[in-house]
Amino acid sequence: MTESPIASQSPLLQMQGIEKSFPGVRALRGVDLTLRSGEVLALLGENGAGKSTLIKMLGGAHQPDQGTIRISGQPVNLSSPIAAISAGIGVIYQEFNLVPRLSAWENIFFGRERSSGFVNRNMERRRSKELFDQIGVPVPIDTPCGELSIAQQQLVEIAKALSQDARLIVMDEPSAAITPQEVERLFHIIRDLRSRGIGVIYISHRLDEIFTIADRVVVLRDGQLAGEGETRSLTRQQLIEWMVGREIQNEFPKARHTRDRIRLSVRNLNRGNIVRDVSFDIRAGEVLGMTGLIGAGRTETARLIFGADRHDSGQISLDGHSLHIRSPRDAIRNGICLLTEDRKGQGLVLTSSVRENFGLPNLKNLSRFGLVNQTKERSAFSTYVDQLQIKIPNQDQLARNLSGGNQQKVVLAKWLERNAEVLIFDEPTRGIDVGAKYEIYLLINELAKQGKAILMISSELPEVIGMSDRILVMHEGRITGEIEEATTATQEQIMEMAVA
Amino acid sequence: MNNAITRFLGTSPLVRDYGMSFVLLLLVGLFSALTLKQQHPTGADAGRQVADLILVRHTKPRVLVITRNTPEDVEFSNAAIKRLEEKGARVLATVRGAAPDAKQSIEEVLKSGESIDAIAANDVTAKWTVYDRFPEVGAGKCVVPASYTWPDFLKVSNLLGVANQTAIYAIIAIGMTMVIITAGIDLSVGSLVALASVCVSILLRDCFGGISAGVAAVIIASTTSVLVCALAGAFNGFMITAFRIPPFIVTLGMMMMASGLSFKLSMGQSIPELPSSFFWLGRGHIFGIPNPILLMLALYMIAHIVMSRMVLGRYIYSIGGNEEAARLSGVPVTRVQLAVYTICGALAGLGGIVLTSQLSAGDPKFGLMYELEVIAAVVVGGTSLMGGQGKIFGTLIGAFIIAVIKNGMNLTDVDPFNQKIVLGAVLMIAVLLDTLRRKKGHR
């Protein structure tokens, strides 16, 4: 890539004195940010720190109230997403901008179809294939995106940004939904981009990744710059302190409890070739970690136990009694809860208030003659608001207005009120900041102490190793490995089982 | 500019919660101002008022009472005569008719040698010129009730009329609101109005003896017809939940089927053989308020409680907001959807019964295009077609906004073609406001 003399002198991106307010919130207060060509900059901060607002500005979705944005020294007005794309900025949001009904290749070229209104089908398909080859993962380019897994959809987003020949690519938690193996591939791509002079802003909650990939780190807190520095001169501890504004001693506060009788027992669970012959037990007070690559059948297994999908064959029993679960309603009635991986799509009714969301599975206990006892509901919920430190102005707040961590706590509250015996957590800390993560870990400990059986599905290996008693690894619908004592496990050992 | 509007709409709780009632008040104010007019009182009160005026001016007066032969004038005349005679006045003659009748009557009175002290008249009869033909009489002897300035729109009779006509739409709109909040739609309500109308009249005519049918028969026939429509609604719900056919298509099919069935059953004819007890629902009053209005208000109270306080209401909102999340939270999605379409069908049937009672005949042509009116009321009332959001009383206000605009345009002589254009624009503006508000909410 050739660069003009001016471009090489001035930084690729220069944001100065950026201010942005929303009604009731000052999201950004005078933020400066600089990115050079061929540099990978990690942007860190808890939820609500202002990262999203900042990158939405780069994507043209928000405009700053004050401050200037320069690309290669030239002031730019990113008044719309199109303006951002033509300024050479590609933003990959955490929530995908894909049309679910269109195939991967159609999405990649969506809105940029060439040649006078006609779709150049062959060219676009060929180019899409090349892009996926570059990423190193074969994605079925003709399948509608809505039918692809979360990981695959994200790859389509990445391919789309790559196809736009952006000089600056912003990735908002690109690793949140993909497996360690796929993260490695992503890093490969990022290093490749860097060597071609492209600047990358990388957002992640996973500190390990930051140290692997980023050249420099910028930390935001409460809309201001909390810290900045070259990655090699920084420590993990330092970053966490910048993010939360205080010290955190232990990332995984695992407590061990006596594991006694078997509570949940799953035998020979099958569904097509997605889940094959899965059997395991969970004892009272045990946290069973379950991991594997995306598509290994972990979430699908959870959904079968919860009755969200029907199993072809297999037995599920709780405390020695065989259960016939035909729907989530049955599972909930029998004391099984599922905290879904897709919080917004499956966990919450975003258009309803947080209190209504909390009440939804608990209305039987909170109502009489079909009439909801709102006083009882309010007081029940306020217990959890205090206990889980859910930050909401009032209980009538709509669920969609909450940050990810607080949303997850509302989902947790609704299941805790059910007082279920078996809790299935599917990616409980995905997209959640360090502080909230820690609180969720403490809660998992507490539940185990109460003698509940806990199944924790996670792609984050340090989390699985750090928080589980025992670990199961799945691959292509089967359980391919078990580690009896989680403390002895290593990431390499798990990965071997996951790809076996 | 656009930003400022969305910010205003999204952030002010006043606008968010009461925006539509504000619009309704604005319209009421507008049409009141446009229809402000000199009003001439009629009826019994006016009659007594005129009698008292005459009695103040004369002792033991000899009076002529001259009115037209309309029900209101007859009431006026009767009340005036009663009051005059109580207070010792003599009523020489009573005219209920046109100017020539008055002339003839005056001639007769004068011929018999009586003199006339005063004429009790109203604003119309006082303007007749016959009085000046008799030197002994003269228009100056006419006494009329005092007039006052008041908008035509705000006359009690007009307001009750508007409410009475809106009641049916509003009743059906309750069910439609529930359906739309689940992110569905029901196009069959208009045809179900016709089906209920035909059903109840055929039952009364063929099974219970038509005009001579008793109260029990009326109740049985009406309930059966509502149940038939509820069943049709349940069938809609079944097709939608069991086979995942889009509600638009299922209810479009039901719309055609129910309409066809209505025409087939009635052989395309209107059925007027109905007993008088059947008309109580649509044309009766309690404390001067028409029964359809009372029924509407009662149903809205119940629906409001169901939607805001009851488990069913919570389930309905959650399904519309996020069906998958609702299902995974243990909401019996299929049962709730069945219930909602059944309720919608039943309320459409009830609307059909009220309409039949109001218009005193069953007719397969009733309810034509009602589904669109009703959907418009729901949308104007602030319920989102995307589901999950909306308020029952919003729909009532929406129905009245449409009704007030129609009535106001009639009173101000807007031509009917222009009326349609205005109503279409109102619908679009309502959806536009909703969209802008949503955009803001989605930050």
mmCIF file of N, CA and C in Angstrom, chain A residues 22-23 25 303 306 308 328-329 332 340 344-349 351 355-356 360-361 363 367 369-372 374 377 400-401 414-415, chain B residues 7 11 305 308-312 314-315 317-318 320-322 324-332 335 387-389 438 440-443:
data_model
loop_
_atom_site.group_PDB
_atom_site.id
_atom_site.type_symbol
_atom_site.label_atom_id
_atom_site.label_comp_id
_atom_site.label_asym_id
_atom_site.label_seq_id
_atom_site.Cartn_x
_atom_site.Cartn_y
_atom_site.Cartn_z
ATOM 1 N N PHE A 22 -26.033 12.373 26.113
ATOM 2 C CA PHE A 22 -27.383 11.928 25.811
ATOM 3 C C PHE A 22 -28.252 12.462 26.940
ATOM 4 N N PRO A 23 -29.553 12.512 26.711
ATOM 5 C CA PRO A 23 -30.399 13.018 27.792
ATOM 6 C C PRO A 23 -30.096 12.297 29.104
ATOM 7 N N VAL A 25 -27.207 11.645 30.495
ATOM 8 C CA VAL A 25 -25.893 10.993 30.597
ATOM 9 C C VAL A 25 -24.860 11.795 29.833
ATOM 10 N N ARG A 303 -30.110 -26.886 25.805
ATOM 11 C CA ARG A 303 -31.486 -26.649 25.348
ATOM 12 C C ARG A 303 -32.333 -27.915 25.430
ATOM 13 N N PHE A 306 -33.345 -28.404 29.002
ATOM 14 C CA PHE A 306 -34.301 -27.383 29.397
ATOM 15 C C PHE A 306 -35.635 -27.497 28.642
ATOM 16 N N ALA A 308 -36.142 -26.672 25.548
ATOM 17 C CA ALA A 308 -36.294 -25.668 24.495
ATOM 18 C C ALA A 308 -36.352 -26.343 23.128
ATOM 19 N N PRO A 328 -39.947 -25.702 27.916
ATOM 20 C CA PRO A 328 -39.271 -24.981 28.990
ATOM 21 C C PRO A 328 -40.167 -24.864 30.227
ATOM 22 N N ARG A 329 -41.466 -24.731 29.983
ATOM 23 C CA ARG A 329 -42.412 -24.629 31.094
ATOM 24 C C ARG A 329 -42.305 -25.848 32.008
ATOM 25 N N ILE A 332 -38.944 -25.710 33.936
ATOM 26 C CA ILE A 332 -38.973 -24.716 35.009
ATOM 27 C C ILE A 332 -39.788 -25.257 36.178
ATOM 28 N N THR A 340 -29.585 -18.241 29.104
ATOM 29 C CA THR A 340 -29.180 -18.452 27.712
ATOM 30 C C THR A 340 -27.942 -17.640 27.347
ATOM 31 N N LYS A 344 -29.976 -10.936 24.837
ATOM 32 C CA LYS A 344 -30.986 -10.038 24.280
ATOM 33 C C LYS A 344 -32.007 -10.786 23.434
ATOM 34 N N GLY A 345 -31.550 -11.818 22.738
ATOM 35 C CA GLY A 345 -32.458 -12.545 21.857
ATOM 36 C C GLY A 345 -33.335 -13.528 22.604
ATOM 37 N N GLN A 346 -32.814 -14.110 23.710
ATOM 38 C CA GLN A 346 -33.555 -15.186 24.351
ATOM 39 C C GLN A 346 -33.764 -14.996 25.845
ATOM 40 N N GLY A 347 -32.986 -14.113 26.453
ATOM 41 C CA GLY A 347 -33.072 -13.997 27.899
ATOM 42 C C GLY A 347 -34.067 -12.951 28.377
ATOM 43 N N LEU A 348 -34.208 -11.874 27.615
ATOM 44 C CA LEU A 348 -34.995 -10.751 28.098
ATOM 45 C C LEU A 348 -36.020 -10.309 27.070
ATOM 46 N N VAL A 349 -37.136 -9.789 27.583
ATOM 47 C CA VAL A 349 -38.076 -9.071 26.726
ATOM 48 C C VAL A 349 -37.677 -7.608 26.833
ATOM 49 N N THR A 351 -38.539 -4.904 25.474
ATOM 50 C CA THR A 351 -39.548 -3.840 25.472
ATOM 51 C C THR A 351 -40.348 -3.804 26.773
ATOM 52 N N ARG A 355 -38.737 -5.188 35.991
ATOM 53 C CA ARG A 355 -39.559 -5.887 36.981
ATOM 54 C C ARG A 355 -40.452 -6.928 36.280
ATOM 55 N N GLU A 356 -41.013 -6.560 35.147
ATOM 56 C CA GLU A 356 -41.855 -7.524 34.434
ATOM 57 C C GLU A 356 -41.044 -8.717 33.948
ATOM 58 N N LEU A 360 -41.695 -12.695 35.060
ATOM 59 C CA LEU A 360 -42.231 -13.595 34.037
ATOM 60 C C LEU A 360 -42.280 -15.076 34.432
ATOM 61 N N PRO A 361 -41.167 -15.684 34.870
ATOM 62 C CA PRO A 361 -41.275 -17.107 35.233
ATOM 63 C C PRO A 361 -41.833 -17.314 36.640
ATOM 64 N N LEU A 363 -44.640 -15.714 37.980
ATOM 65 C CA LEU A 363 -45.968 -15.123 38.189
ATOM 66 C C LEU A 363 -46.891 -16.029 38.991
ATOM 67 N N SER A 367 -48.966 -14.201 42.108
ATOM 68 C CA SER A 367 -50.306 -13.785 41.714
ATOM 69 C C SER A 367 -51.351 -14.625 42.425
ATOM 70 N N PHE A 369 -55.548 -15.667 41.755
ATOM 71 C CA PHE A 369 -56.687 -15.611 40.834
ATOM 72 C C PHE A 369 -56.320 -14.861 39.551
ATOM 73 N N GLY A 370 -55.112 -15.100 39.065
ATOM 74 C CA GLY A 370 -54.715 -14.470 37.805
ATOM 75 C C GLY A 370 -54.319 -13.014 37.930
ATOM 76 N N LEU A 371 -54.425 -12.447 39.145
ATOM 77 C CA LEU A 371 -54.100 -11.044 39.351
ATOM 78 C C LEU A 371 -52.694 -10.946 39.941
ATOM 79 N N VAL A 372 -51.818 -10.187 39.280
ATOM 80 C CA VAL A 372 -50.446 -10.080 39.763
ATOM 81 C C VAL A 372 -50.410 -9.212 41.016
ATOM 82 N N GLN A 374 -48.526 -6.838 42.640
ATOM 83 C CA GLN A 374 -47.378 -6.017 42.251
ATOM 84 C C GLN A 374 -46.550 -5.587 43.455
ATOM 85 N N GLU A 377 -44.326 -8.429 44.094
ATOM 86 C CA GLU A 377 -43.353 -8.502 43.014
ATOM 87 C C GLU A 377 -42.257 -7.455 43.210
ATOM 88 N N ARG A 400 -34.175 -2.857 27.816
ATOM 89 C CA ARG A 400 -33.221 -2.545 26.756
ATOM 90 C C ARG A 400 -32.327 -1.374 27.116
ATOM 91 N N ASN A 401 -32.719 -0.580 28.133
ATOM 92 C CA ASN A 401 -31.906 0.581 28.500
ATOM 93 C C ASN A 401 -30.749 0.238 29.423
ATOM 94 N N LYS A 414 -34.299 -13.317 37.964
ATOM 95 C CA LYS A 414 -35.561 -13.997 37.698
ATOM 96 C C LYS A 414 -35.428 -15.502 37.934
ATOM 97 N N TRP A 415 -34.259 -16.050 37.675
ATOM 98 C CA TRP A 415 -34.069 -17.478 37.919
ATOM 99 C C TRP A 415 -33.804 -17.780 39.385
ATOM 100 N N ARG B 7 -35.921 13.846 20.136
ATOM 101 C CA ARG B 7 -35.513 14.014 21.521
ATOM 102 C C ARG B 7 -36.709 14.420 22.369
ATOM 103 N N THR B 11 -38.105 11.915 25.328
ATOM 104 C CA THR B 11 -37.669 12.165 26.688
ATOM 105 C C THR B 11 -38.760 12.713 27.598
ATOM 106 N N ILE B 305 -57.583 -3.863 33.271
ATOM 107 C CA ILE B 305 -57.110 -4.674 34.401
ATOM 108 C C ILE B 305 -56.395 -5.925 33.893
ATOM 109 N N SER B 308 -52.925 -4.780 32.468
ATOM 110 C CA SER B 308 -51.926 -4.138 33.321
ATOM 111 C C SER B 308 -51.725 -4.866 34.644
ATOM 112 N N ARG B 309 -52.709 -5.689 35.046
ATOM 113 C CA ARG B 309 -52.602 -6.283 36.375
ATOM 114 C C ARG B 309 -52.580 -7.802 36.365
ATOM 115 N N MET B 310 -52.987 -8.399 35.255
ATOM 116 C CA MET B 310 -53.164 -9.848 35.311
ATOM 117 C C MET B 310 -52.041 -10.605 34.618
ATOM 118 N N VAL B 311 -51.902 -11.847 35.004
ATOM 119 C CA VAL B 311 -50.858 -12.706 34.451
ATOM 120 C C VAL B 311 -51.004 -12.793 32.934
ATOM 121 N N LEU B 312 -52.261 -12.939 32.473
ATOM 122 C CA LEU B 312 -52.490 -13.047 31.036
ATOM 123 C C LEU B 312 -51.919 -11.830 30.301
ATOM 124 N N ARG B 314 -49.482 -9.827 31.221
ATOM 125 C CA ARG B 314 -48.018 -9.918 31.232
ATOM 126 C C ARG B 314 -47.541 -10.854 30.123
ATOM 127 N N TYR B 315 -48.211 -11.980 30.025
ATOM 128 C CA TYR B 315 -47.828 -12.963 29.007
ATOM 129 C C TYR B 315 -47.994 -12.382 27.607
ATOM 130 N N TYR B 317 -47.889 -9.209 26.621
ATOM 131 C CA TYR B 317 -46.812 -8.256 26.323
ATOM 132 C C TYR B 317 -45.494 -8.984 26.062
ATOM 133 N N SER B 318 -45.205 -10.017 26.872
ATOM 134 C CA SER B 318 -43.898 -10.667 26.729
ATOM 135 C C SER B 318 -43.796 -11.407 25.397
ATOM 136 N N GLY B 320 -45.260 -10.587 22.591
ATOM 137 C CA GLY B 320 -45.042 -9.604 21.539
ATOM 138 C C GLY B 320 -43.649 -9.012 21.591
ATOM 139 N N GLY B 321 -43.106 -8.874 22.795
ATOM 140 C CA GLY B 321 -41.788 -8.261 22.947
ATOM 141 C C GLY B 321 -40.680 -9.184 22.487
ATOM 142 N N ASN B 322 -40.790 -10.454 22.837
ATOM 143 C CA ASN B 322 -39.754 -11.412 22.460
ATOM 144 C C ASN B 322 -40.311 -12.816 22.700
ATOM 145 N N GLU B 324 -39.387 -15.786 21.852
ATOM 146 C CA GLU B 324 -38.473 -16.838 22.280
ATOM 147 C C GLU B 324 -38.109 -16.675 23.755
ATOM 148 N N ALA B 325 -37.830 -15.438 24.159
ATOM 149 C CA ALA B 325 -37.507 -15.208 25.570
ATOM 150 C C ALA B 325 -38.700 -15.567 26.448
ATOM 151 N N ALA B 326 -39.902 -15.264 25.966
ATOM 152 C CA ALA B 326 -41.101 -15.595 26.734
ATOM 153 C C ALA B 326 -41.215 -17.109 26.901
ATOM 154 N N ARG B 327 -41.011 -17.826 25.796
ATOM 155 C CA ARG B 327 -41.119 -19.282 25.852
ATOM 156 C C ARG B 327 -40.087 -19.859 26.809
ATOM 157 N N LEU B 328 -38.856 -19.321 26.735
ATOM 158 C CA LEU B 328 -37.788 -19.830 27.595
ATOM 159 C C LEU B 328 -37.961 -19.377 29.040
ATOM 160 N N SER B 329 -38.903 -18.466 29.279
ATOM 161 C CA SER B 329 -39.205 -18.087 30.655
ATOM 162 C C SER B 329 -40.432 -18.829 31.169
ATOM 163 N N GLY B 330 -40.885 -19.812 30.409
ATOM 164 C CA GLY B 330 -41.994 -20.629 30.881
ATOM 165 C C GLY B 330 -43.367 -20.079 30.549
ATOM 166 N N VAL B 331 -43.448 -19.116 29.642
ATOM 167 C CA VAL B 331 -44.763 -18.605 29.241
ATOM 168 C C VAL B 331 -45.426 -19.610 28.297
ATOM 169 N N PRO B 332 -46.691 -19.994 28.563
ATOM 170 C CA PRO B 332 -47.377 -20.932 27.670
ATOM 171 C C PRO B 332 -47.802 -20.223 26.390
ATOM 172 N N ARG B 335 -50.949 -21.347 24.235
ATOM 173 C CA ARG B 335 -52.236 -21.132 24.901
ATOM 174 C C ARG B 335 -52.609 -19.653 24.927
ATOM 175 N N GLY B 387 -45.310 -5.187 18.039
ATOM 176 C CA GLY B 387 -45.655 -5.977 19.211
ATOM 177 C C GLY B 387 -44.938 -5.537 20.469
ATOM 178 N N GLY B 388 -45.478 -5.999 21.604
ATOM 179 C CA GLY B 388 -44.804 -5.772 22.875
ATOM 180 C C GLY B 388 -45.122 -4.446 23.546
ATOM 181 N N GLN B 389 -45.652 -3.509 22.789
ATOM 182 C CA GLN B 389 -45.895 -2.203 23.367
ATOM 183 C C GLN B 389 -47.261 -1.669 22.979
ATOM 184 N N ARG B 438 -39.689 5.555 18.822
ATOM 185 C CA ARG B 438 -38.957 4.309 18.954
ATOM 186 C C ARG B 438 -37.481 4.505 18.642
ATOM 187 N N LYS B 440 -35.692 7.024 19.095
ATOM 188 C CA LYS B 440 -35.041 7.658 20.221
ATOM 189 C C LYS B 440 -34.777 6.634 21.325
ATOM 190 N N GLY B 441 -35.785 5.771 21.537
ATOM 191 C CA GLY B 441 -35.649 4.779 22.591
ATOM 192 C C GLY B 441 -34.506 3.813 22.352
ATOM 193 N N HIS B 442 -34.084 3.680 21.099
ATOM 194 C CA HIS B 442 -33.145 2.634 20.713
ATOM 195 C C HIS B 442 -31.695 3.015 20.753
ATOM 196 N N ARG B 443 -31.356 4.030 21.446
ATOM 197 C CA ARG B 443 -30.036 4.601 21.393
ATOM 198 C C ARG B 443 -28.895 3.620 21.321
#
